[in-house]
PDB file of C-alpha atoms in Angstrom:
ATOM      1  CA  LYS C   1      49.015  30.397  95.135  1.00  0.00           C
ATOM      2  CA  LEU C   2      50.593  33.050  97.425  1.00  0.00           C
ATOM      3  CA  HIS C   3      48.689  36.095  95.555  1.00  0.00           C
ATOM      4  CA  THR C   4      45.409  34.726  96.103  1.00  0.00           C
ATOM      5  CA  VAL C   5      43.135  33.948  99.083  1.00  0.00           C
ATOM      6  CA  GLY C   6      41.926  30.787  97.755  1.00  0.00           C
ATOM      7  CA  LYS C   7      38.433  29.483  96.453  1.00  0.00           C
ATOM      8  CA  PRO C   8      35.248  30.035  98.234  1.00  0.00           C
ATOM      9  CA  MET C   9      34.435  27.618 100.962  1.00  0.00           C
ATOM     10  CA  ASP C  10      31.521  25.242 100.855  1.00  0.00           C
ATOM     11  CA  GLY C  11      28.473  26.959 101.301  1.00  0.00           C
ATOM     12  CA  SER C  12      29.639  30.148 100.236  1.00  0.00           C
ATOM     13  CA  GLU C  13      29.452  32.548  96.996  1.00  0.00           C
ATOM     14  CA  ILE C  14      31.626  34.993  95.606  1.00  0.00           C
ATOM     15  CA  ARG C  15      31.326  37.335  92.306  1.00  0.00           C
ATOM     16  CA  ILE C  16      32.771  40.355  91.383  1.00  0.00           C
ATOM     17  CA  ASP C  17      30.382  42.992  90.140  1.00  0.00           C
ATOM     18  CA  ASP C  18      30.510  45.742  87.469  1.00  0.00           C
ATOM     19  CA  SER C  19      32.612  48.098  89.522  1.00  0.00           C
ATOM     20  CA  GLY C  20      34.968  45.293  90.595  1.00  0.00           C
ATOM     21  CA  GLU C  21      33.820  44.914  94.068  1.00  0.00           C
ATOM     22  CA  ILE C  22      33.723  41.580  95.786  1.00  0.00           C
ATOM     23  CA  LEU C  23      30.141  40.328  96.589  1.00  0.00           C
ATOM     24  CA  VAL C  24      29.882  37.415  99.090  1.00  0.00           C
ATOM     25  CA  ARG C  25      26.734  35.517 100.078  1.00  0.00           C
ATOM     26  CA  SER C  26      26.794  32.804 102.615  1.00  0.00           C
ATOM     27  CA  THR C  27      24.848  31.558 105.518  1.00  0.00           C
ATOM     28  CA  SER C  28      27.367  33.003 107.570  1.00  0.00           C
ATOM     29  CA  VAL C  29      27.038  36.527 106.609  1.00  0.00           C
ATOM     30  CA  VAL C  30      25.305  38.907 108.846  1.00  0.00           C
ATOM     31  CA  ASP C  31      21.708  39.943 108.341  1.00  0.00           C
ATOM     32  CA  GLY C  32      22.734  43.618 108.861  1.00  0.00           C
ATOM     33  CA  TYR C  33      24.153  46.364 110.933  1.00  0.00           C
ATOM     34  CA  TYR C  34      22.522  46.500 114.604  1.00  0.00           C
ATOM     35  CA  ASP C  35      20.049  49.266 114.623  1.00  0.00           C
ATOM     36  CA  ASP C  36      21.118  50.895 111.644  1.00  0.00           C
ATOM     37  CA  PRO C  37      18.942  49.844 108.821  1.00  0.00           C
ATOM     38  CA  GLU C  38      20.289  52.422 106.182  1.00  0.00           C
ATOM     39  CA  SER C  39      23.728  51.040 106.370  1.00  0.00           C
ATOM     40  CA  SER C  40      22.159  47.646 106.007  1.00  0.00           C
ATOM     41  CA  ALA C  41      20.233  48.043 102.962  1.00  0.00           C
ATOM     42  CA  LYS C  42      23.478  49.615 101.324  1.00  0.00           C
ATOM     43  CA  ALA C  43      25.826  46.750 102.241  1.00  0.00           C
ATOM     44  CA  LEU C  44      23.231  43.973 101.843  1.00  0.00           C
ATOM     45  CA  VAL C  45      21.177  43.572  98.533  1.00  0.00           C
ATOM     46  CA  ASP C  46      19.552  40.409  97.750  1.00  0.00           C
ATOM     47  CA  GLY C  47      21.381  38.537 100.126  1.00  0.00           C
ATOM     48  CA  TRP C  48      24.900  39.525  98.624  1.00  0.00           C
ATOM     49  CA  LEU C  49      27.090  41.349 100.978  1.00  0.00           C
ATOM     50  CA  HIS C  50      28.804  44.392  99.235  1.00  0.00           C
ATOM     51  CA  THR C  51      32.591  44.378 100.856  1.00  0.00           C
ATOM     52  CA  GLY C  52      34.068  47.491  99.773  1.00  0.00           C
ATOM     53  CA  ASP C  53      36.982  45.668  98.482  1.00  0.00           C
ATOM     54  CA  ALA C  54      38.031  45.101  95.021  1.00  0.00           C
ATOM     55  CA  GLY C  55      39.213  41.946  93.469  1.00  0.00           C
ATOM     56  CA  ARG C  56      39.166  39.542  90.524  1.00  0.00           C
ATOM     57  CA  ILE C  57      38.786  35.749  90.242  1.00  0.00           C
ATOM     58  CA  ASP C  58      41.499  33.929  88.238  1.00  0.00           C
ATOM     59  CA  GLU C  59      41.386  31.369  85.634  1.00  0.00           C
ATOM     60  CA  ASP C  60      41.603  28.788  88.540  1.00  0.00           C
ATOM     61  CA  GLY C  61      38.528  30.190  90.160  1.00  0.00           C
ATOM     62  CA  GLN C  62      40.536  31.588  93.301  1.00  0.00           C
ATOM     63  CA  LEU C  63      40.011  34.969  94.477  1.00  0.00           C
ATOM     64  CA  VAL C  64      42.474  37.904  94.294  1.00  0.00           C
ATOM     65  CA  VAL C  65      42.162  40.750  96.733  1.00  0.00           C
ATOM     66  CA  LEU C  66      43.271  44.048  95.095  1.00  0.00           C
ATOM     67  CA  GLY C  67      42.486  46.602  97.980  1.00  0.00           C
ATOM     68  CA  ARG C  68      39.505  49.127  98.431  1.00  0.00           C
ATOM     69  CA  VAL C  69      37.261  49.693  95.814  1.00  0.00           C
ATOM     70  CA  SER C  70      37.626  53.798  96.144  1.00  0.00           C
ATOM     71  CA  GLU C  71      41.310  52.818  94.799  1.00  0.00           C
ATOM     72  CA  VAL C  72      40.234  51.239  91.561  1.00  0.00           C
ATOM     73  CA  VAL C  73      41.763  53.155  88.206  1.00  0.00           C
ATOM     74  CA  ARG C  74      41.234  51.972  84.748  1.00  0.00           C
ATOM     75  CA  THR C  75      43.492  51.590  81.789  1.00  0.00           C
ATOM     76  CA  ALA C  76      42.426  52.908  78.761  1.00  0.00           C
ATOM     77  CA  SER C  77      40.726  49.571  77.745  1.00  0.00           C
ATOM     78  CA  GLY C  78      38.573  49.873  80.914  1.00  0.00           C
ATOM     79  CA  GLU C  79      40.811  47.004  82.522  1.00  0.00           C
ATOM     80  CA  ARG C  80      40.465  47.831  86.457  1.00  0.00           C
ATOM     81  CA  TYR C  81      43.578  47.697  88.750  1.00  0.00           C
ATOM     82  CA  ILE C  82      44.912  49.061  91.934  1.00  0.00           C
ATOM     83  CA  PRO C  83      48.365  50.808  91.473  1.00  0.00           C
ATOM     84  CA  ASN C  84      49.591  50.048  95.179  1.00  0.00           C
ATOM     85  CA  PHE C  85      48.464  46.247  94.828  1.00  0.00           C
ATOM     86  CA  ILE C  86      51.214  45.700  91.941  1.00  0.00           C
ATOM     87  CA  GLU C  87      53.706  48.150  93.777  1.00  0.00           C
ATOM     88  CA  ASN C  88      53.655  45.870  96.771  1.00  0.00           C
ATOM     89  CA  ARG C  89      54.239  42.898  94.873  1.00  0.00           C
ATOM     90  CA  LEU C  90      57.301  44.520  93.401  1.00  0.00           C
ATOM     91  CA  LYS C  91      58.524  45.816  96.712  1.00  0.00           C
ATOM     92  CA  PHE C  92      58.437  42.198  97.963  1.00  0.00           C
ATOM     93  CA  SER C  93      61.738  42.255  96.164  1.00  0.00           C
ATOM     94  CA  PRO C  94      64.847  43.193  98.444  1.00  0.00           C
ATOM     95  CA  TYR C  95      66.192  45.155  95.257  1.00  0.00           C
ATOM     96  CA  ILE C  96      63.310  47.578  94.947  1.00  0.00           C
ATOM     97  CA  ARG C  97      63.011  50.297  97.706  1.00  0.00           C
ATOM     98  CA  ASN C  98      59.852  52.084  95.988  1.00  0.00           C
ATOM     99  CA  VAL C  99      57.914  52.154  92.927  1.00  0.00           C
ATOM    100  CA  ALA C 100      55.281  54.077  91.144  1.00  0.00           C
ATOM    101  CA  VAL C 101      52.971  52.262  88.362  1.00  0.00           C
ATOM    102  CA  ILE C 102      51.738  54.336  85.872  1.00  0.00           C
ATOM    103  CA  GLY C 103      48.611  53.420  83.812  1.00  0.00           C
ATOM    104  CA  ALA C 104      45.504  55.083  84.521  1.00  0.00           C
ATOM    105  CA  GLY C 105      43.946  56.288  80.923  1.00  0.00           C
ATOM    106  CA  ARG C 106      46.684  54.776  78.975  1.00  0.00           C
ATOM    107  CA  GLY C 107      46.821  51.651  76.934  1.00  0.00           C
ATOM    108  CA  GLU C 108      49.611  49.843  79.297  1.00  0.00           C
ATOM    109  CA  LEU C 109      51.223  49.936  82.492  1.00  0.00           C
ATOM    110  CA  THR C 110      54.729  51.139  83.172  1.00  0.00           C
ATOM    111  CA  ALA C 111      56.911  51.910  86.359  1.00  0.00           C
ATOM    112  CA  ILE C 112      59.086  54.405  87.510  1.00  0.00           C
ATOM    113  CA  VAL C 113      61.432  52.112  90.086  1.00  0.00           C
ATOM    114  CA  CYS C 114      63.625  53.381  93.001  1.00  0.00           C
ATOM    115  CA  ILE C 115      66.403  50.743  93.712  1.00  0.00           C
ATOM    116  CA  ASP C 116      67.167  49.962  96.989  1.00  0.00           C
ATOM    117  CA  PHE C 117      70.907  51.194  97.108  1.00  0.00           C
ATOM    118  CA  ASP C 118      72.207  48.973 100.054  1.00  0.00           C
ATOM    119  CA  ALA C 119      70.429  45.599  98.473  1.00  0.00           C
ATOM    120  CA  VAL C 120      71.566  46.089  94.885  1.00  0.00           C
ATOM    121  CA  GLY C 121      74.820  47.687  95.892  1.00  0.00           C
ATOM    122  CA  HIS C 122      75.774  44.459  97.656  1.00  0.00           C
ATOM    123  CA  TRP C 123      74.454  42.405  94.713  1.00  0.00           C
ATOM    124  CA  ALA C 124      76.899  44.489  92.229  1.00  0.00           C
ATOM    125  CA  GLU C 125      79.713  44.268  94.454  1.00  0.00           C
ATOM    126  CA  GLU C 126      79.680  40.333  94.819  1.00  0.00           C
ATOM    127  CA  ARG C 127      79.683  40.590  90.861  1.00  0.00           C
ATOM    128  CA  SER C 128      82.514  43.091  90.912  1.00  0.00           C
ATOM    129  CA  ILE C 129      80.006  45.636  89.040  1.00  0.00           C
ATOM    130  CA  SER C 130      81.663  48.959  90.050  1.00  0.00           C
ATOM    131  CA  TYR C 131      80.015  52.136  90.808  1.00  0.00           C
ATOM    132  CA  ASN C 132      80.306  55.438  92.419  1.00  0.00           C
ATOM    133  CA  SER C 133      76.858  56.560  93.408  1.00  0.00           C
ATOM    134  CA  TYR C 134      73.272  55.698  93.412  1.00  0.00           C
ATOM    135  CA  ALA C 135      72.590  57.460  90.373  1.00  0.00           C
ATOM    136  CA  GLU C 136      75.353  55.609  88.323  1.00  0.00           C
ATOM    137  CA  LEU C 137      74.168  52.102  90.106  1.00  0.00           C
ATOM    138  CA  SER C 138      70.945  52.491  89.127  1.00  0.00           C
ATOM    139  CA  GLN C 139      71.681  53.003  85.266  1.00  0.00           C
ATOM    140  CA  ARG C 140      74.249  50.088  85.074  1.00  0.00           C
ATOM    141  CA  PRO C 141      72.988  47.491  82.287  1.00  0.00           C
ATOM    142  CA  GLU C 142      73.351  44.447  84.714  1.00  0.00           C
ATOM    143  CA  VAL C 143      71.045  46.495  87.340  1.00  0.00           C
ATOM    144  CA  GLN C 144      68.284  46.961  84.477  1.00  0.00           C
ATOM    145  CA  GLY C 145      68.382  43.285  83.807  1.00  0.00           C
ATOM    146  CA  LEU C 146      68.160  42.709  87.633  1.00  0.00           C
ATOM    147  CA  ILE C 147      65.151  44.770  88.010  1.00  0.00           C
ATOM    148  CA  GLY C 148      63.649  43.415  84.594  1.00  0.00           C
ATOM    149  CA  GLN C 149      63.646  39.905  86.137  1.00  0.00           C
ATOM    150  CA  VAL C 150      61.657  41.056  89.123  1.00  0.00           C
ATOM    151  CA  VAL C 151      59.256  42.917  86.993  1.00  0.00           C
ATOM    152  CA  ARG C 152      58.498  39.708  85.005  1.00  0.00           C
ATOM    153  CA  HIS C 153      58.254  37.618  87.957  1.00  0.00           C
ATOM    154  CA  VAL C 154      55.100  40.009  88.968  1.00  0.00           C
ATOM    155  CA  ASN C 155      54.035  40.189  85.565  1.00  0.00           C
ATOM    156  CA  GLY C 156      53.382  36.481  85.690  1.00  0.00           C
ATOM    157  CA  THR C 157      50.542  36.616  88.567  1.00  0.00           C
ATOM    158  CA  GLN C 158      48.979  39.452  86.542  1.00  0.00           C
ATOM    159  CA  PRO C 159      46.425  39.179  83.645  1.00  0.00           C
ATOM    160  CA  ASP C 160      47.930  40.152  80.112  1.00  0.00           C
ATOM    161  CA  GLY C 161      46.303  43.592  80.067  1.00  0.00           C
ATOM    162  CA  LEU C 162      47.711  44.662  83.413  1.00  0.00           C
ATOM    163  CA  ARG C 163      51.568  43.638  83.390  1.00  0.00           C
ATOM    164  CA  VAL C 164      54.071  46.568  83.453  1.00  0.00           C
ATOM    165  CA  ARG C 165      55.719  46.719  79.807  1.00  0.00           C
ATOM    166  CA  ARG C 166      58.230  49.121  80.309  1.00  0.00           C
ATOM    167  CA  PHE C 167      60.136  50.791  83.369  1.00  0.00           C
ATOM    168  CA  SER C 168      62.787  53.172  84.137  1.00  0.00           C
ATOM    169  CA  ASN C 169      65.121  52.964  87.249  1.00  0.00           C
ATOM    170  CA  LEU C 170      65.286  56.687  88.845  1.00  0.00           C
ATOM    171  CA  HIS C 171      68.507  58.375  89.559  1.00  0.00           C
ATOM    172  CA  LYS C 172      67.411  58.676  93.272  1.00  0.00           C
ATOM    173  CA  ASP C 173      64.554  57.028  95.751  1.00  0.00           C
ATOM    174  CA  PHE C 174      61.491  59.060  96.301  1.00  0.00           C
ATOM    175  CA  ASP C 175      61.923  61.551  99.000  1.00  0.00           C
ATOM    176  CA  ALA C 176      59.752  63.130 101.414  1.00  0.00           C
ATOM    177  CA  ASP C 177      61.319  66.423 101.532  1.00  0.00           C
ATOM    178  CA  ASP C 178      60.668  66.429  97.711  1.00  0.00           C
ATOM    179  CA  GLY C 179      57.062  65.999  98.443  1.00  0.00           C
ATOM    180  CA  GLU C 180      57.160  62.650  96.628  1.00  0.00           C
ATOM    181  CA  ILE C 181      56.318  60.597  99.592  1.00  0.00           C
ATOM    182  CA  THR C 182      54.889  61.213 103.022  1.00  0.00           C
ATOM    183  CA  ARG C 183      57.050  60.719 106.116  1.00  0.00           C
ATOM    184  CA  THR C 184      55.383  57.258 106.322  1.00  0.00           C
ATOM    185  CA  ARG C 185      56.340  56.606 102.794  1.00  0.00           C
ATOM    186  CA  LYS C 186      53.042  56.573 100.924  1.00  0.00           C
ATOM    187  CA  LEU C 187      53.323  57.927  97.510  1.00  0.00           C
ATOM    188  CA  ARG C 188      51.977  61.354  96.836  1.00  0.00           C
ATOM    189  CA  ARG C 189      51.010  60.393  93.159  1.00  0.00           C
ATOM    190  CA  ASN C 190      49.917  63.595  91.875  1.00  0.00           C
ATOM    191  CA  THR C 191      53.561  65.042  92.919  1.00  0.00           C
ATOM    192  CA  ILE C 192      55.185  62.281  91.274  1.00  0.00           C
ATOM    193  CA  GLU C 193      53.277  62.431  88.026  1.00  0.00           C
ATOM    194  CA  THR C 194      53.868  66.140  87.647  1.00  0.00           C
ATOM    195  CA  THR C 195      57.605  66.093  88.538  1.00  0.00           C
ATOM    196  CA  TYR C 196      58.350  63.115  86.418  1.00  0.00           C
ATOM    197  CA  ALA C 197      55.728  64.189  83.562  1.00  0.00           C
ATOM    198  CA  SER C 198      58.509  63.863  80.827  1.00  0.00           C
ATOM    199  CA  LEU C 199      59.996  60.540  81.919  1.00  0.00           C
ATOM    200  CA  ILE C 200      56.469  59.371  81.987  1.00  0.00           C
ATOM    201  CA  GLU C 201      55.779  60.406  78.486  1.00  0.00           C
ATOM    202  CA  ALA C 202      59.375  58.734  77.522  1.00  0.00           C
ATOM    203  CA  LEU C 203      58.021  55.605  78.968  1.00  0.00           C
ATOM    204  CA  TYR C 204      55.114  55.475  76.308  1.00  0.00           C
ATOM    205  CA  SER C 205      57.103  56.904  73.498  1.00  0.00           C
ATOM    206  CA  GLY C 206      58.957  53.629  72.636  1.00  0.00           C
ATOM    207  CA  ALA C 207      62.544  55.630  73.500  1.00  0.00           C
ATOM    208  CA  THR C 208      65.047  53.462  75.047  1.00  0.00           C
ATOM    209  CA  GLU C 209      66.697  56.539  77.240  1.00  0.00           C
ATOM    210  CA  THR C 210      65.431  60.070  78.083  1.00  0.00           C
ATOM    211  CA  VAL C 211      67.228  63.277  79.724  1.00  0.00           C
ATOM    212  CA  PHE C 212      65.790  64.611  82.853  1.00  0.00           C
ATOM    213  CA  ASP C 213      66.631  67.602  84.560  1.00  0.00           C
ATOM    214  CA  ALA C 214      66.769  66.686  88.118  1.00  0.00           C
ATOM    215  CA  THR C 215      66.480  69.603  90.704  1.00  0.00           C
ATOM    216  CA  ILE C 216      68.927  69.333  93.698  1.00  0.00           C
ATOM    217  CA  ALA C 217      69.153  70.818  96.929  1.00  0.00           C
ATOM    218  CA  TYR C 218      72.464  72.406  98.646  1.00  0.00           C
ATOM    219  CA  GLU C 219      73.166  72.289 102.030  1.00  0.00           C
ATOM    220  CA  ASN C 220      73.334  76.184 102.007  1.00  0.00           C
ATOM    221  CA  GLY C 221      69.815  75.889 101.013  1.00  0.00           C
ATOM    222  CA  GLU C 222      70.275  76.904  97.381  1.00  0.00           C
ATOM    223  CA  ARG C 223      68.888  74.696  94.784  1.00  0.00           C
ATOM    224  CA  GLY C 224      70.450  73.512  91.448  1.00  0.00           C
ATOM    225  CA  VAL C 225      69.759  71.266  88.313  1.00  0.00           C
ATOM    226  CA  ILE C 226      71.691  68.247  87.283  1.00  0.00           C
ATOM    227  CA  ARG C 227      70.904  66.807  84.094  1.00  0.00           C
ATOM    228  CA  ARG C 228      70.422  62.868  84.029  1.00  0.00           C
ATOM    229  CA  THR C 229      70.269  60.435  81.210  1.00  0.00           C
ATOM    230  CA  LEU C 230      67.622  57.591  82.359  1.00  0.00           C
ATOM    231  CA  LYS C 231      67.701  54.203  80.626  1.00  0.00           C
ATOM    232  CA  ILE C 232      64.145  52.873  79.720  1.00  0.00           C
ATOM    233  CA  SER C 233      63.947  49.083  79.711  1.00  0.00           C
ATOM    234  CA  GLU C 234      61.042  47.171  77.877  1.00  0.00           C
ATOM    235  CA  VAL C 235      60.013  43.999  79.740  1.00  0.00           C
ATOM    236  CA  LEU C 236      60.069  40.960  77.542  1.00  0.00           C
ATOM    237  CA  ALA C 237      57.569  38.119  78.341  1.00  0.00           C
TER     238      ALA C 237
END
């Protein structure tokens, strides 16, 4: 399975503790840190190495490494997940440039998707699907279906409680100038959740579309507002 690191080798044991951390016990595990008994005592407890990584063991006994324990968040039902893990899986698709998975403290996961304009544009042109802008292309029903296929594929590698149930294609890509991402394209989650609060609420309301007032910057430095209608798609199993 490409999304796992496989099963433990002979002579090695792996378990997941209550915090979601991966613990390893093996004859190959170090006895401790050199000349640092305090760090050794924290990292090694009863022979188990606390890796600092979060993970889960799937139904076939294979280990899935999610990321660092410090990045773990929980859904309303207590399911542990790392947004970046799911986001990276979605971005394996050439059609998704960026994505923010939402779900901390909520009953299910949703996503705000930024399509890759070049890749999706080429896909659309091959199928004689017309569009005049990123915003128009992102809302085409054919493109909604295309992104839905990507989400369904990734959902197939996720436990049932950690599958993206709804998504909306944003009218633009996340932008560092708007504070939504860093210059190295890492998400600024607090900014995204604040800026798109109304869209996020619509994702959880059961609506099929929502009106969003998008702030734009003109070349002369002035700012204005353009009203966009953003479609919301449900991801069927």
